[in-house]
mmCIF file of C-alpha atoms in Angstrom:
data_model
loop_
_atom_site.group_PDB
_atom_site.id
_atom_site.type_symbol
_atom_site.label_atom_id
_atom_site.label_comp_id
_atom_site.label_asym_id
_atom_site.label_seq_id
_atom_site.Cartn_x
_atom_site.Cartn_y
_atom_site.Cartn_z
ATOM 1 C CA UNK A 1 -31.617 -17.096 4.930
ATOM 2 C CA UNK A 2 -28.798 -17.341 2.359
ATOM 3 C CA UNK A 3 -25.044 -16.399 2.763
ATOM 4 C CA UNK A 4 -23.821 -12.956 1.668
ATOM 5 C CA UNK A 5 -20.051 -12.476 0.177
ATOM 6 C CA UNK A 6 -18.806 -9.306 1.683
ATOM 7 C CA UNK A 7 -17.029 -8.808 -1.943
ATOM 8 C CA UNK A 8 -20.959 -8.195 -2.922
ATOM 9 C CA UNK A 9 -20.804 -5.252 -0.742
ATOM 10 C CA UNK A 10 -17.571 -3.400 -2.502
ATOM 11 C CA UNK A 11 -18.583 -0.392 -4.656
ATOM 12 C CA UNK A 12 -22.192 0.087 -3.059
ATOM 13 C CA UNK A 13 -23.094 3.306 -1.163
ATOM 14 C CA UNK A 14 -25.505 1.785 0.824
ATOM 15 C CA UNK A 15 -26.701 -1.214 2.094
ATOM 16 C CA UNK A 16 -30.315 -2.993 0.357
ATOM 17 C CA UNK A 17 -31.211 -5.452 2.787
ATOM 18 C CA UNK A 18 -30.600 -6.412 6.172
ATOM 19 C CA UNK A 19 -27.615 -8.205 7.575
ATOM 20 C CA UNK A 20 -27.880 -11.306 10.156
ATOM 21 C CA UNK A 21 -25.435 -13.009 11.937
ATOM 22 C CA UNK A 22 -25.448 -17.123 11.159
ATOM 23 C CA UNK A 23 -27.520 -16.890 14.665
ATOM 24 C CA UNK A 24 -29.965 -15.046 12.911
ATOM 25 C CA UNK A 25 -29.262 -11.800 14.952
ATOM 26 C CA UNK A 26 -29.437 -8.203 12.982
ATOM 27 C CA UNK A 27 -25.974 -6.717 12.781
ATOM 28 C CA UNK A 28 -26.235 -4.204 10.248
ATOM 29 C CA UNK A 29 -29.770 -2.802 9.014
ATOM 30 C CA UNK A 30 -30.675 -1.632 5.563
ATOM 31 C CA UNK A 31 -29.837 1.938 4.539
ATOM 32 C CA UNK A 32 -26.729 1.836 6.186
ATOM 33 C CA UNK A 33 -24.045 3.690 4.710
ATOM 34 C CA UNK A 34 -21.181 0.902 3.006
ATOM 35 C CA UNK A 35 -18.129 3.045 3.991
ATOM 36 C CA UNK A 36 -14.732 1.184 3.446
ATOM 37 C CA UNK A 37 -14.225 0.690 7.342
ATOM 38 C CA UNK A 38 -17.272 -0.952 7.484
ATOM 39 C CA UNK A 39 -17.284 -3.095 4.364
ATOM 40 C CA UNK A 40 -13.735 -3.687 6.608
ATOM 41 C CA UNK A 41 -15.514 -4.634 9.621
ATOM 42 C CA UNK A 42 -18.185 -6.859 8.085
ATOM 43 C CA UNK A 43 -15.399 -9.149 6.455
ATOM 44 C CA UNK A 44 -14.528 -10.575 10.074
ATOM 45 C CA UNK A 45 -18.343 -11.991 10.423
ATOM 46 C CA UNK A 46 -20.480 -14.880 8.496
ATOM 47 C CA UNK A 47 -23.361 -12.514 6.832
ATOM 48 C CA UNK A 48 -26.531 -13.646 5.739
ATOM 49 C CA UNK A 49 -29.912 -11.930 4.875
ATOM 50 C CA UNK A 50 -33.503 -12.662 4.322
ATOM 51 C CA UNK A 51 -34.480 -14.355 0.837
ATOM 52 C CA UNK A 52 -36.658 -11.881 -0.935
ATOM 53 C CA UNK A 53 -38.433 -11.981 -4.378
ATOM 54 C CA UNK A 54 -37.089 -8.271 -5.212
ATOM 55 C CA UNK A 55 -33.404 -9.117 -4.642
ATOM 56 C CA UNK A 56 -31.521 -10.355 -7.352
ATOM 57 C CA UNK A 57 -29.813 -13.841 -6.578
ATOM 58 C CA UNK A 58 -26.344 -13.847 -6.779
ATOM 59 C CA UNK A 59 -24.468 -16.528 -9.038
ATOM 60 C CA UNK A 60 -23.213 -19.213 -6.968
ATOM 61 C CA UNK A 61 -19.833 -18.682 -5.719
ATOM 62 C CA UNK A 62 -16.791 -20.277 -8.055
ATOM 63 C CA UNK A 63 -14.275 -21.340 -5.902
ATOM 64 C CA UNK A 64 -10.901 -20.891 -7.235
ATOM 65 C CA UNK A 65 -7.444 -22.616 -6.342
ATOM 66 C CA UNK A 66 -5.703 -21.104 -3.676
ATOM 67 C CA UNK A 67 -2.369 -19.866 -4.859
ATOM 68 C CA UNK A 68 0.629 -20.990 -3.130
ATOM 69 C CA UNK A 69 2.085 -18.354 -0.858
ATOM 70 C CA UNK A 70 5.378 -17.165 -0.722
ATOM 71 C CA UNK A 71 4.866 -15.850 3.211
ATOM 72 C CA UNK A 72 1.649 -16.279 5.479
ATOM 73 C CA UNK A 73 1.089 -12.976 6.934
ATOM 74 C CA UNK A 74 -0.934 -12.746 10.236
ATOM 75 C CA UNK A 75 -4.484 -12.325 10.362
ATOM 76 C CA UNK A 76 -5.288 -9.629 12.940
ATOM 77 C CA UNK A 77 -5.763 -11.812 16.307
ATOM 78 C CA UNK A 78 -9.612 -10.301 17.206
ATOM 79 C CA UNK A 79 -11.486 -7.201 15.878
ATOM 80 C CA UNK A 80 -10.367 -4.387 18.525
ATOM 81 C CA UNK A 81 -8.137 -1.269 17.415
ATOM 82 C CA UNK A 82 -4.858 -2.035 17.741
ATOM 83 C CA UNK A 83 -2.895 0.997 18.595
ATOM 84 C CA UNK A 84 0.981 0.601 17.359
ATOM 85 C CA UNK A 85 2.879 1.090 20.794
ATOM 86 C CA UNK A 86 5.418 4.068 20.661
ATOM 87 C CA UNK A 87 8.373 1.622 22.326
ATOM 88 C CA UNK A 88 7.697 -1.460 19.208
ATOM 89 C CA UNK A 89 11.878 -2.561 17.833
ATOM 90 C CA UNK A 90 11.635 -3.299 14.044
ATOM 91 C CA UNK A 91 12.097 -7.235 13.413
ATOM 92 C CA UNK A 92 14.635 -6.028 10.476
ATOM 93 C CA UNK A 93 17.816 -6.918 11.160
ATOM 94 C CA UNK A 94 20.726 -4.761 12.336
ATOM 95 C CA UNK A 95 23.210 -5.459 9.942
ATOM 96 C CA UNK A 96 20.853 -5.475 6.597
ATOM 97 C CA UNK A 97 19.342 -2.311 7.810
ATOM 98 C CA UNK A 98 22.388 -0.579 7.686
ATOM 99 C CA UNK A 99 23.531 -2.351 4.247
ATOM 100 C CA UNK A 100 20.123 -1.375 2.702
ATOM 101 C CA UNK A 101 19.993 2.593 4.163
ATOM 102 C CA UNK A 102 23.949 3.145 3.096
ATOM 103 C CA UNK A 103 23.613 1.663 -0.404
ATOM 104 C CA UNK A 104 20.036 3.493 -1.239
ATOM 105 C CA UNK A 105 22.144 6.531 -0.142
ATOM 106 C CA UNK A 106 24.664 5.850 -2.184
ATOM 107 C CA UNK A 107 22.318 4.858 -5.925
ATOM 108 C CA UNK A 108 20.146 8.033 -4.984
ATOM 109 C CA UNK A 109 22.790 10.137 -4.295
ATOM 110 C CA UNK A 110 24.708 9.798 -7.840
ATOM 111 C CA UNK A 111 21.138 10.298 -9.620
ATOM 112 C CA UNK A 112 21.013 13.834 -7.491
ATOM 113 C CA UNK A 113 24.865 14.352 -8.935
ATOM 114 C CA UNK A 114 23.239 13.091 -12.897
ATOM 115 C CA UNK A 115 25.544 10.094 -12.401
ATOM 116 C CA UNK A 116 23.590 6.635 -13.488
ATOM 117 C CA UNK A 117 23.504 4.514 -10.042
ATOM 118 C CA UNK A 118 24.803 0.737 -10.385
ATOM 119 C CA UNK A 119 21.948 -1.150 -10.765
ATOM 120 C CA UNK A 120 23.504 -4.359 -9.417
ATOM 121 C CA UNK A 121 23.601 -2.003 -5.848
ATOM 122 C CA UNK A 122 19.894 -1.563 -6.859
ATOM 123 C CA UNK A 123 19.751 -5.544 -6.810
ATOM 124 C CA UNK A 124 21.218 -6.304 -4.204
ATOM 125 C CA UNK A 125 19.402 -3.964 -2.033
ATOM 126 C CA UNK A 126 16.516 -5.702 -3.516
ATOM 127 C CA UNK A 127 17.222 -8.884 -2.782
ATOM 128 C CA UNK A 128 17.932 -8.299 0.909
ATOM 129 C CA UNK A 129 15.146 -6.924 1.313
ATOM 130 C CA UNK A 130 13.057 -9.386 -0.402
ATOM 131 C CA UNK A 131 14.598 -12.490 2.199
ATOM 132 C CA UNK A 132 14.342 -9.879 5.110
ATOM 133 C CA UNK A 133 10.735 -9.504 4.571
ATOM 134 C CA UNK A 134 9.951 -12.934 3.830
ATOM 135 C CA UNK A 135 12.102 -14.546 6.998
ATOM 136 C CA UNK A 136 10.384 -11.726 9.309
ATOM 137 C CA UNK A 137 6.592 -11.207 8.009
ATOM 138 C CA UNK A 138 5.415 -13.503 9.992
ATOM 139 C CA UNK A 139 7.189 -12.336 13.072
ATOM 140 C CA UNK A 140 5.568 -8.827 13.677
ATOM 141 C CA UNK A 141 2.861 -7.860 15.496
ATOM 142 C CA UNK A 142 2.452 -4.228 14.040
ATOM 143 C CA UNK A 143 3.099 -3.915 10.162
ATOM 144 C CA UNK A 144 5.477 -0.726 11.139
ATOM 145 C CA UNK A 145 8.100 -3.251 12.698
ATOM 146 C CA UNK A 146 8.794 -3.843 8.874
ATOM 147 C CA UNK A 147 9.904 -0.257 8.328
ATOM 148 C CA UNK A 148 13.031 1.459 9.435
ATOM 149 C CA UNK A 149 13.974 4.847 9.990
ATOM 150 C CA UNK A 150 16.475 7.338 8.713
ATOM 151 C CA UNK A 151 16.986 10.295 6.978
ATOM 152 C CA UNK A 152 13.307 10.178 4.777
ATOM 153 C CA UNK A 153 14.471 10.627 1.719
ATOM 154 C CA UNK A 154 16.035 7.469 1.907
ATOM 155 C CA UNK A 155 14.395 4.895 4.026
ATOM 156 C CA UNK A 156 11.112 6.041 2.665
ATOM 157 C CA UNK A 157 12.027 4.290 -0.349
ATOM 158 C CA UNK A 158 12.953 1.109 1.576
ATOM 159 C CA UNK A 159 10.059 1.418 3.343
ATOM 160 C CA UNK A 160 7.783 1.682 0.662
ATOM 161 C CA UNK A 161 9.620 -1.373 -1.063
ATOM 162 C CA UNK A 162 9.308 -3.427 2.165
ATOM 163 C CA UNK A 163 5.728 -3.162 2.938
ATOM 164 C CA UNK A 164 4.544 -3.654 -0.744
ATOM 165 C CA UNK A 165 6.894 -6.873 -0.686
ATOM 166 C CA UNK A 166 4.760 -7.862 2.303
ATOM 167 C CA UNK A 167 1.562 -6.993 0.681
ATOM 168 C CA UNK A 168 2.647 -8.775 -2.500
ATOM 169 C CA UNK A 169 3.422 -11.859 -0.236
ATOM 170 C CA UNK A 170 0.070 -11.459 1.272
ATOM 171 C CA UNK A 171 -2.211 -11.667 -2.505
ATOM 172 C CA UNK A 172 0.433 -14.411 -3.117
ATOM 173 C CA UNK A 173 2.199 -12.989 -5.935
ATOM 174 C CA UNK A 174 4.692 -14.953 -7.497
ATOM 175 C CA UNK A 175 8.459 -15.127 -6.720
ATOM 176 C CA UNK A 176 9.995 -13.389 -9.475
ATOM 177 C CA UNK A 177 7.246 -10.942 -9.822
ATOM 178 C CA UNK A 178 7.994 -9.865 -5.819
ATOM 179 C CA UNK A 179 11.326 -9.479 -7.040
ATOM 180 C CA UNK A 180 10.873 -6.928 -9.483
ATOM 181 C CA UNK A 181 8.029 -5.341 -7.571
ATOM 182 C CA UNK A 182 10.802 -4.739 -4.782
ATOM 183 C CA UNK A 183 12.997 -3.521 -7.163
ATOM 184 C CA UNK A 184 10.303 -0.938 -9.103
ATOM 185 C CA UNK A 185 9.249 0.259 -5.699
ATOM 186 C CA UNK A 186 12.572 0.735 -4.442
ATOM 187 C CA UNK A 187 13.200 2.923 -7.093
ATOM 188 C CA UNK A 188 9.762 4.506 -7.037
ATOM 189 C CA UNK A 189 10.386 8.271 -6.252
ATOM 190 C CA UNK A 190 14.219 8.210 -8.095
ATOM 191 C CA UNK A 191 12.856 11.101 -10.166
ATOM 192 C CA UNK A 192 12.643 13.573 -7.037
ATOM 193 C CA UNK A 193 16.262 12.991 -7.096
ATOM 194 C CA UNK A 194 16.218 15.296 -10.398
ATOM 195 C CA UNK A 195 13.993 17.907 -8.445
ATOM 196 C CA UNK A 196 15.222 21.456 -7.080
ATOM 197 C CA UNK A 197 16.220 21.035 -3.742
ATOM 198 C CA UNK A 198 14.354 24.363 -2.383
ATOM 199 C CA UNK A 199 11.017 22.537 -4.054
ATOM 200 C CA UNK A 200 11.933 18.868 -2.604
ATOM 201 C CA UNK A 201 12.988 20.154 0.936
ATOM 202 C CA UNK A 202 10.215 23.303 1.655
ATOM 203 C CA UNK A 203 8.925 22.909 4.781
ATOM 204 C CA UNK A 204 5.917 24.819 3.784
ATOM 205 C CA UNK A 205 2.879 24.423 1.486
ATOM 206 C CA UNK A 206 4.355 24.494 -1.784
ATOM 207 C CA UNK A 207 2.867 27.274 -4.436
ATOM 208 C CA UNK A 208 0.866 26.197 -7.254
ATOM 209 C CA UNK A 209 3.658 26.793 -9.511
ATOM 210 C CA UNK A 210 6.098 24.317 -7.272
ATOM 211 C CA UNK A 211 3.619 21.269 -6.931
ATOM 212 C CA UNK A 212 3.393 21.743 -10.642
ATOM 213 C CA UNK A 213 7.373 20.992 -10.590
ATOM 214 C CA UNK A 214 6.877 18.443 -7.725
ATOM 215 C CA UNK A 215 4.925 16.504 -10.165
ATOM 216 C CA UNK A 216 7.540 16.449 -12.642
ATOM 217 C CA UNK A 217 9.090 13.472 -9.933
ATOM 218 C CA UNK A 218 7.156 10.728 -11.915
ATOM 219 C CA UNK A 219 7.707 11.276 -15.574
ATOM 220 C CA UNK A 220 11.632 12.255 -14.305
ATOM 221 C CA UNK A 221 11.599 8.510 -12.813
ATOM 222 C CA UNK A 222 10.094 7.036 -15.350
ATOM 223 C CA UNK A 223 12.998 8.309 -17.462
ATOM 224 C CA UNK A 224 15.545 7.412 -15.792
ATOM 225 C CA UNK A 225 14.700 3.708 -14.737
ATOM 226 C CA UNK A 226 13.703 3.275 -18.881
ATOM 227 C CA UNK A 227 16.803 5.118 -20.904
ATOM 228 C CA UNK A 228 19.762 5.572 -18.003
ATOM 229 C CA UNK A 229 19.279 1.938 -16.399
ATOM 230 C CA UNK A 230 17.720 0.250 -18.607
ATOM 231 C CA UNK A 231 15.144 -1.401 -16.820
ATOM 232 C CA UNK A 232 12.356 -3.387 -18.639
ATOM 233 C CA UNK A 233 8.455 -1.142 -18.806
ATOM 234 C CA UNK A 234 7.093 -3.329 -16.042
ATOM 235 C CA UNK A 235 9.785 -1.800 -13.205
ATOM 236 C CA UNK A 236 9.843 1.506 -14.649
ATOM 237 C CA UNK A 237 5.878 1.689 -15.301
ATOM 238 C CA UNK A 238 6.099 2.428 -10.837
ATOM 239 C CA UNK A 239 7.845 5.521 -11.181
ATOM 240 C CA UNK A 240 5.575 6.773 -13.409
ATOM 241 C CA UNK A 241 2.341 5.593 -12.312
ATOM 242 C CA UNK A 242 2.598 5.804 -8.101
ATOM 243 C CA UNK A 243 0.779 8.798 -8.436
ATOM 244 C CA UNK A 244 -2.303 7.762 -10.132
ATOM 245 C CA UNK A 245 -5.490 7.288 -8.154
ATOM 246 C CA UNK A 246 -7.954 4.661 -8.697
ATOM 247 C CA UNK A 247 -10.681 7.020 -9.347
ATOM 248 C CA UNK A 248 -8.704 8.733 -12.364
ATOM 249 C CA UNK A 249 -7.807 11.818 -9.780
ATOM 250 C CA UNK A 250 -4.396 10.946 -10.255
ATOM 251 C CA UNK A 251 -1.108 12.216 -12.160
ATOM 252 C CA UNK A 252 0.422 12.282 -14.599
ATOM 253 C CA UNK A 253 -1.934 10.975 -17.190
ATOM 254 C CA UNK A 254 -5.715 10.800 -14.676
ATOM 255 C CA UNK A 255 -5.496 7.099 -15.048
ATOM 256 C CA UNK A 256 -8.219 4.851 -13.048
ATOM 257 C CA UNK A 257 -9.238 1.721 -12.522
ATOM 258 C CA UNK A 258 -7.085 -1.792 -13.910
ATOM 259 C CA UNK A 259 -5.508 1.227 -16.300
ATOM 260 C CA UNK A 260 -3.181 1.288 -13.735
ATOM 261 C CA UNK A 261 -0.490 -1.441 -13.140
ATOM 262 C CA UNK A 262 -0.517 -3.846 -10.302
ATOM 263 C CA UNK A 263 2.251 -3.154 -8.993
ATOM 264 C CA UNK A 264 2.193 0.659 -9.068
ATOM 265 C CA UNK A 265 -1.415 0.172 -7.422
ATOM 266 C CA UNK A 266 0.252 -1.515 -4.491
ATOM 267 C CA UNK A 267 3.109 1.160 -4.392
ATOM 268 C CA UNK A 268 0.084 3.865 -4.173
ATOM 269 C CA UNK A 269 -0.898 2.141 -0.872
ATOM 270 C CA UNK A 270 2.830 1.790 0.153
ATOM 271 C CA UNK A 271 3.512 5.124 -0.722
ATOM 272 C CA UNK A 272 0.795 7.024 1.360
ATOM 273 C CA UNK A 273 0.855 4.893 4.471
ATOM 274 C CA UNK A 274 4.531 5.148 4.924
ATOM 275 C CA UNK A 275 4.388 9.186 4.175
ATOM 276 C CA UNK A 276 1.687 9.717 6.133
ATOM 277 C CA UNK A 277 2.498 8.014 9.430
ATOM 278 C CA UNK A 278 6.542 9.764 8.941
ATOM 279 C CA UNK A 279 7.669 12.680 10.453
ATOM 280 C CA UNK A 280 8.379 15.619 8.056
ATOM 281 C CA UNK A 281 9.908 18.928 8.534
ATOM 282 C CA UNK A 282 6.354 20.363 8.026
ATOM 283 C CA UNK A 283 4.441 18.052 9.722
ATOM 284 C CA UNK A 284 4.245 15.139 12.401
ATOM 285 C CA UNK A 285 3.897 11.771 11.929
ATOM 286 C CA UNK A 286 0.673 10.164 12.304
ATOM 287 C CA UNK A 287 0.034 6.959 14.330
ATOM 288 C CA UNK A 288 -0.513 3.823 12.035
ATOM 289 C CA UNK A 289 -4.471 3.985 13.153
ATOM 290 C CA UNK A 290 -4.618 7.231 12.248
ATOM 291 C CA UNK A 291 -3.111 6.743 8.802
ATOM 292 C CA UNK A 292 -5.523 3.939 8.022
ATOM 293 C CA UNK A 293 -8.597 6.158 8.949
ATOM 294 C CA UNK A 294 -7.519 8.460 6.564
ATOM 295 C CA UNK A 295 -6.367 5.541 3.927
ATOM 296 C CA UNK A 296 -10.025 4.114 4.444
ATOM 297 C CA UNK A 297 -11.589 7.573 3.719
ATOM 298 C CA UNK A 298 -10.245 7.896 0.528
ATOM 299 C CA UNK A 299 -11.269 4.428 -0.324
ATOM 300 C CA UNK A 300 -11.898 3.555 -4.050
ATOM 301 C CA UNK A 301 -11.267 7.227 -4.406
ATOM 302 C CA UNK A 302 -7.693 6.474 -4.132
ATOM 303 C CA UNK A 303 -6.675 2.356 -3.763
ATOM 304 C CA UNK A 304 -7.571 -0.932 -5.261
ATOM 305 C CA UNK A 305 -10.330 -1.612 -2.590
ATOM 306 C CA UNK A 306 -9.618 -4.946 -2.459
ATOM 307 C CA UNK A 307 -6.137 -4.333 -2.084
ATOM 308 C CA UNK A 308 -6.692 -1.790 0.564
ATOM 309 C CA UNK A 309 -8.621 -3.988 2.579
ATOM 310 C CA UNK A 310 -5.757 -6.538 2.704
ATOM 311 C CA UNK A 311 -3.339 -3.944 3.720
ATOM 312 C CA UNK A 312 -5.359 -3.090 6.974
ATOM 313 C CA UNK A 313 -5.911 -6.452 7.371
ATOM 314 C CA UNK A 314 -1.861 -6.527 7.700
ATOM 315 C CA UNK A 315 -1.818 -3.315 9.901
ATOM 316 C CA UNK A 316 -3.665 -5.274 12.579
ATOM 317 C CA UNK A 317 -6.517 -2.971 12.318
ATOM 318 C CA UNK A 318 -10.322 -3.263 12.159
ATOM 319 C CA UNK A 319 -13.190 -0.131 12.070
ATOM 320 C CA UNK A 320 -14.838 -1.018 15.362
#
């Protein structure tokens, strides 16, 4: 038998051959369908599969440096669902979390009133939350103990910023370039700032007409981090691109694929978890497993696979 690299498995429908354990036992049979919880729950297990003259080969595996890691975040500890418990305490401390929710209240606020927010606030937001996250990733058990709560306009940009800090930490992205990821995804929905209230706040399905306004949130953004603060492309590129979906079913401009910047493809998997699993005026909050069910059905559809899959690998979650 010969090894199998899970990463062979990403972007197929359906599996060609069958799958042994290194005991030799069958653990997944040919024809089975390759969703992205099970491509998930096949990366916890050695593969291997039967030579055979109608397979293609694969090239051997380069291996690569490992890149030096600003954080280690935990590996989930076996391959069970782990259900967040309802009683968890955030591992963010007190005092920043209060710093970090009054002064995003404060930068968002003056871009509702059309005043230009002091980017040094912006900064230093950022860079509390960038030591937070890197002193505490290692600590939590449940990726939601990174998050805290407030009024959701506001901490679901910290939020948002937070656990795409972790994730950059995770794919070992450099120092500087966490930096300004914290910062672009802090500032990631700025533009709904510029939105009508009665559209922002409905508590209802919004019309056709008002999700056409909604959408306005990202080119609005994208405006405001470029001309009124002055930001360079690469932190303002978020704003506009949080939106887009990996299989071009995105907005504003149907991008897919690498067409869309790293970090706004990490924001996109920020984004959704945090809004799914919050509570809303017109809807509940969903548990973190049921937010990654949902994140996992959408797939490639939606998210960087590969980026996806290291997300749920930080949620502590597996497709068993």
């Amino acid at each position: 038998m010969i090894r199998v690299n899970v990463k062979e498995l990403e972007g197929k429908k359906v599996l060609e051959y069958d799958l042994y354990t290194d005991k030799g036992k069958l653990i997944c049979p040919r024809g089975t369908q390759l969703t992205p919880g099970k491509i998930l729950q096949l990366s916890y297990t050695k593969l291997f599969r039967q030579i055979e003259e109608n397979v293609p080969q694969p090239e051997p595996e380069k291996i690569e440096p490992k890149p030096v890691h600003v954080a280690v975040v935990k590996e989930p500890r076996s391959t069970e669902i782990l259900e967040e418990p309802a009683d968890w305490d955030s591992v963010i401390d007190k005092n920043v979390k209060v710093t970090v929710l009054k002064s995003t209240r404060e930068f968002l606020s003056d871009i509702e009133e059309g005043k230009s927010p002091d980017v040094a606030m912006c900064e230093v937001v950022r860079d509390k939350l960038v030591a937070e996250v890197a002193e505490k990733v290692e600590q939590v058990d449940y990726l939601g103990q990174l998050r805290m709560f407030d009024e959701y306009t506001y901490s679901h940009n910290v939020n948002v910023s937070a656990l795409s800090v972790a994730l950059a930490m995770k794919i070992g992205m450099k120092q500087n370039d966490i930096k300004d990821l914290a910062l672009a995804t802090l500032l990631h929905d700025i533009g709904k700032m510029r939105i009508p209230k009665e559209v922002l706040n409905k508590p209802g399905r919004l019309t056709d007409k008002e999700f056409q306004v909604m959408k306005l949130h990202a080119q609005l953004g994208f405006q405001v981090i470029k001309e009124e603060l002055k930001l360079p492309y690469k932190i303002s590129r978020v704003a506009l691109e949080h939106q887009e979906r990996f299989s071009g079913s995105g907005y504003p401009r149907n991008l897919k694929g690498d067409e869309i910047g790293l970090f706004s493809q990490i924001c996109a998997i920020a984004d959704v978890y945090d809004a799914i699993s919050s509570k809303r005026v017109y809807k509940p909050a969903r548990t973190s497993k049921e937010t990654i069910k949902i994140m996992l059905n959408e797939g490639s559809a939606s998210f960087n696979p590969s980026l996806l899959y290291k997300f749920v690998h930080m949620c502590n979650y597996s497709d068993e």
